[in-house]
Short mmCIF file of C-alpha atoms in Angstrom, two decimals:
data_model
loop_
_atom_site.label_atom_id
_atom_site.label_comp_id
_atom_site.label_asym_id
_atom_site.label_seq_id
_atom_site.Cartn_x
_atom_site.Cartn_y
_atom_site.Cartn_z
CA UNK M 1417 67.59 7.27 -109.87
CA UNK M 1418 68.73 4.37 -109.90
CA UNK M 1419 73.15 3.13 -109.69
CA UNK M 1420 75.00 4.14 -112.06
CA UNK M 1421 76.43 0.86 -113.31
CA UNK M 1422 80.05 -0.35 -112.33
CA UNK M 1423 83.16 0.38 -115.12
CA UNK M 1424 86.87 -0.69 -115.42
CA UNK M 1425 88.18 1.75 -117.06
CA UNK M 1426 87.51 5.02 -115.85
CA UNK M 1427 88.27 8.67 -116.69
CA UNK M 1428 89.69 11.27 -113.83
CA UNK M 1429 86.96 13.62 -112.35
CA UNK M 1430 86.82 17.19 -113.07
CA UNK M 1431 86.19 19.05 -110.43
CA UNK M 1432 85.55 22.81 -109.91
CA UNK M 1433 84.92 25.01 -106.97
CA UNK M 1434 82.60 28.10 -107.54
CA UNK M 1435 81.01 30.95 -105.43
CA UNK M 1436 77.49 29.36 -104.22
CA UNK M 1437 74.94 30.66 -105.49
CA UNK M 1438 73.69 32.37 -102.02
CA UNK M 1439 76.69 34.81 -102.77
CA UNK M 1440 79.48 35.84 -99.48
CA UNK M 1441 79.17 34.50 -96.37
CA UNK M 1442 78.37 31.43 -97.82
CA UNK M 1443 80.23 28.08 -98.33
CA UNK M 1444 82.52 27.49 -101.29
CA UNK M 1445 80.37 24.57 -103.76
CA UNK M 1446 82.89 22.07 -105.10
CA UNK M 1447 81.46 20.57 -108.35
CA UNK M 1448 82.73 17.30 -108.96
CA UNK M 1449 82.97 15.13 -112.62
CA UNK M 1450 83.03 11.61 -113.39
CA UNK M 1451 82.84 9.60 -117.10
CA UNK M 1452 81.19 6.80 -114.41
CA UNK M 1453 78.33 8.40 -113.80
CA UNK M 1454 76.18 7.79 -115.28
CA UNK M 1455 72.19 9.57 -114.38
CA UNK M 1456 72.82 9.99 -110.15
CA UNK M 1457 74.16 13.43 -108.36
CA UNK M 1458 74.86 13.27 -104.60
CA UNK M 1459 76.32 15.66 -102.29
CA UNK M 1460 77.03 16.10 -99.15
CA UNK M 1461 79.39 18.64 -96.47
CA UNK M 1462 82.97 18.45 -96.19
CA UNK M 1463 84.17 21.07 -93.69
CA UNK M 1464 82.73 24.21 -94.92
CA UNK M 1465 82.99 22.81 -98.75
CA UNK M 1466 79.39 21.02 -100.25
CA UNK M 1467 80.79 18.85 -102.55
CA UNK M 1468 78.21 17.93 -105.50
CA UNK M 1469 78.82 14.79 -107.73
CA UNK M 1470 77.34 14.64 -111.24
CA UNK M 1471 77.97 13.07 -114.40
CA UNK M 1472 80.93 14.58 -116.75
CA UNK M 1473 78.04 14.49 -119.69
CA UNK M 1474 76.17 17.24 -117.73
CA UNK M 1475 75.76 20.76 -119.24
CA UNK M 1476 76.56 23.54 -118.01
CA UNK M 1477 73.33 24.56 -117.16
CA UNK M 1478 72.37 21.37 -115.50
CA UNK M 1479 75.25 21.12 -113.79
CA UNK M 1480 73.83 24.44 -111.74
CA UNK M 1481 70.26 23.87 -111.79
CA UNK M 1482 70.94 20.29 -110.05
CA UNK M 1483 73.37 22.29 -107.25
CA UNK M 1484 70.64 24.40 -106.57
CA UNK M 1485 68.72 21.30 -105.91
CA UNK M 1486 70.72 19.76 -104.01
CA UNK M 1487 72.46 22.37 -101.58
CA UNK M 1488 68.03 23.02 -101.45
CA UNK M 1489 68.17 18.87 -100.49
CA UNK M 1490 71.12 19.57 -98.24
CA UNK M 1491 69.77 22.49 -96.37
CA UNK M 1492 66.73 20.38 -95.83
CA UNK M 1493 68.06 17.61 -93.93
CA UNK M 1494 69.89 19.50 -91.86
CA UNK M 1495 67.50 21.29 -90.94
CA UNK M 1496 65.22 18.79 -89.35
CA UNK M 1497 68.39 16.71 -87.18
CA UNK M 1498 68.13 18.31 -83.47
CA UNK M 1499 71.46 18.84 -81.93
CA UNK M 1500 70.93 17.33 -78.24
CA UNK M 1501 73.10 19.13 -75.70
CA UNK M 1502 76.28 17.21 -75.10
CA UNK M 1503 76.09 18.48 -79.34
CA UNK M 1504 75.80 21.31 -78.57
CA UNK M 1505 78.49 22.03 -77.07
CA UNK M 1506 80.88 20.43 -79.27
CA UNK M 1507 79.42 21.84 -81.61
CA UNK M 1508 80.91 25.39 -80.20
CA UNK M 1509 84.14 23.95 -78.90
CA UNK M 1510 84.56 23.46 -82.54
CA UNK M 1511 83.68 26.70 -83.32
CA UNK M 1512 85.66 28.71 -81.09
CA UNK M 1513 88.92 26.42 -81.99
CA UNK M 1514 87.59 27.37 -85.85
CA UNK M 1515 86.56 31.45 -85.57
CA UNK M 1516 88.09 32.24 -82.03
CA UNK M 1517 91.09 30.52 -81.55
CA UNK M 1518 90.00 28.45 -78.85
CA UNK M 1519 89.80 30.91 -76.68
CA UNK M 1520 86.59 31.18 -75.93
CA UNK M 1521 85.45 27.72 -73.55
CA UNK M 1522 82.05 27.26 -72.98
CA UNK M 1523 82.06 25.35 -69.63
CA UNK M 1524 77.92 23.56 -70.95
CA UNK M 1525 75.67 24.17 -73.67
CA UNK M 1526 72.57 23.74 -74.67
CA UNK M 1527 68.43 24.80 -75.41
CA UNK M 1528 66.12 26.26 -72.95
CA UNK M 1529 62.02 26.75 -74.09
CA UNK M 1530 62.60 29.64 -72.12
CA UNK M 1531 64.39 32.08 -74.34
CA UNK M 1532 61.11 33.55 -76.63
CA UNK M 1533 62.78 37.42 -76.82
CA UNK M 1534 66.18 36.89 -77.48
CA UNK M 1535 68.11 33.51 -79.27
CA UNK M 1536 70.75 33.14 -77.13
CA UNK M 1537 72.35 33.54 -73.47
CA UNK M 1538 75.05 33.97 -72.37
CA UNK M 1539 76.55 33.66 -68.40
CA UNK M 1540 80.49 34.33 -68.95
CA UNK M 1541 80.69 34.21 -65.77
CA UNK M 1542 80.21 30.66 -65.50
CA UNK M 1543 80.64 29.95 -68.91
CA UNK M 1544 76.97 28.17 -69.84
CA UNK M 1545 75.57 28.52 -73.18
CA UNK M 1546 71.03 28.62 -73.52
CA UNK M 1547 70.28 28.44 -76.83
CA UNK M 1548 66.36 29.32 -77.92
CA UNK M 1549 64.04 25.92 -78.34
CA UNK M 1550 63.85 28.17 -81.16
CA UNK M 1551 66.24 27.82 -83.33
CA UNK M 1552 65.39 23.87 -83.46
CA UNK M 1553 65.06 23.01 -87.28
CA UNK M 1554 66.31 26.13 -89.09
CA UNK M 1555 70.03 26.55 -90.86
CA UNK M 1556 72.97 24.78 -89.61
CA UNK M 1557 74.59 27.95 -90.40
CA UNK M 1558 71.93 29.93 -87.87
CA UNK M 1559 72.48 28.31 -85.06
CA UNK M 1560 76.29 27.65 -85.89
CA UNK M 1561 76.13 31.41 -85.43
CA UNK M 1562 74.18 32.27 -83.21
CA UNK M 1563 76.77 29.70 -80.97
CA UNK M 1564 79.25 31.76 -82.39
CA UNK M 1565 77.91 35.30 -80.90
CA UNK M 1566 77.48 33.99 -77.61
CA UNK M 1567 81.08 31.90 -77.91
CA UNK M 1568 81.88 36.11 -78.14
CA UNK M 1569 80.08 37.25 -74.96
CA UNK M 1570 82.46 35.00 -73.05
CA UNK M 1571 85.01 36.71 -74.36
CA UNK M 1572 83.55 40.65 -74.94
CA UNK M 1573 80.09 41.34 -72.97
CA UNK M 1574 78.71 44.04 -73.89
CA UNK M 1575 78.43 45.12 -77.64
CA UNK M 1576 80.87 47.06 -78.78
CA UNK M 1577 83.47 47.31 -81.67
CA UNK M 1578 85.80 44.62 -80.71
CA UNK M 1579 82.85 42.74 -80.27
CA UNK M 1580 82.09 42.58 -84.00
CA UNK M 1581 84.74 42.37 -84.87
CA UNK M 1582 85.56 38.98 -83.62
CA UNK M 1583 81.92 37.51 -85.15
CA UNK M 1584 83.58 39.02 -88.81
CA UNK M 1585 85.50 35.57 -88.08
CA UNK M 1586 82.63 34.57 -88.30
CA UNK M 1587 82.08 33.80 -92.70
CA UNK M 1588 78.65 33.37 -92.32
CA UNK M 1589 77.11 36.42 -89.28
CA UNK M 1590 75.84 38.34 -91.92
CA UNK M 1591 73.30 35.94 -93.67
CA UNK M 1592 72.25 34.41 -90.45
CA UNK M 1593 71.85 37.51 -89.32
CA UNK M 1594 69.20 38.40 -92.54
CA UNK M 1595 68.13 35.26 -91.70
CA UNK M 1596 66.50 35.86 -88.06
CA UNK M 1597 65.35 39.30 -88.59
CA UNK M 1598 63.46 37.33 -91.48
CA UNK M 1599 62.10 35.05 -89.24
CA UNK M 1600 61.46 37.67 -87.30
CA UNK M 1601 59.70 39.93 -88.89
CA UNK M 1602 57.47 37.20 -90.50
CA UNK M 1603 55.94 36.39 -86.77
CA UNK M 1604 55.35 40.45 -87.05
CA UNK M 1605 53.24 39.91 -90.11
CA UNK M 1606 49.34 39.46 -89.25
CA UNK M 1607 48.05 36.38 -89.63
CA UNK M 1608 45.16 36.15 -91.88
CA UNK M 1609 41.49 33.62 -90.44
CA UNK M 1610 41.99 30.10 -92.12
CA UNK M 1611 38.81 29.09 -93.62
CA UNK M 1612 36.82 25.17 -93.83
CA UNK M 1613 38.62 23.45 -95.85
CA UNK M 1614 42.44 24.55 -96.38
#
């Protein structure tokens, strides 16, 4: 879409924050309306929220439609980006600080290609975390969930009540688990042979 023309006098932006269409456990969406914007819509992540910038004249229905479009667009962009091992370590440290009071301190976090039956694993004695390469290309909140899951195992080895209480701090736990369960279920579906020309 074309860029908005510059204006000298501008009205203050109106900003509203609402729960996203995905329901609970999903980061909040903040919609910022601007009289300067004529046609363009843009969005970006800001911490745990998504900011969507829209023209002030848009109706509530157009706003809802554009929020959905922009959330899908951001998710698609994020799913194409693959984090390197160095970025995984930094991300794990940030997630530990944010959700586990910084108590989980991994010494290494890396992608591996030999985990086909689990999404991640860790060795608490070494402080090492390994993520399955199958997570690459999945939404960031799913990768973050697996990282938080393995970070929690650095503190609690089993899957008892104490472990699950730690995971309750991550707001997208249920959504990420549902996503991964859907991937597993889809892999079990029979694949129909394709016909020529498909």
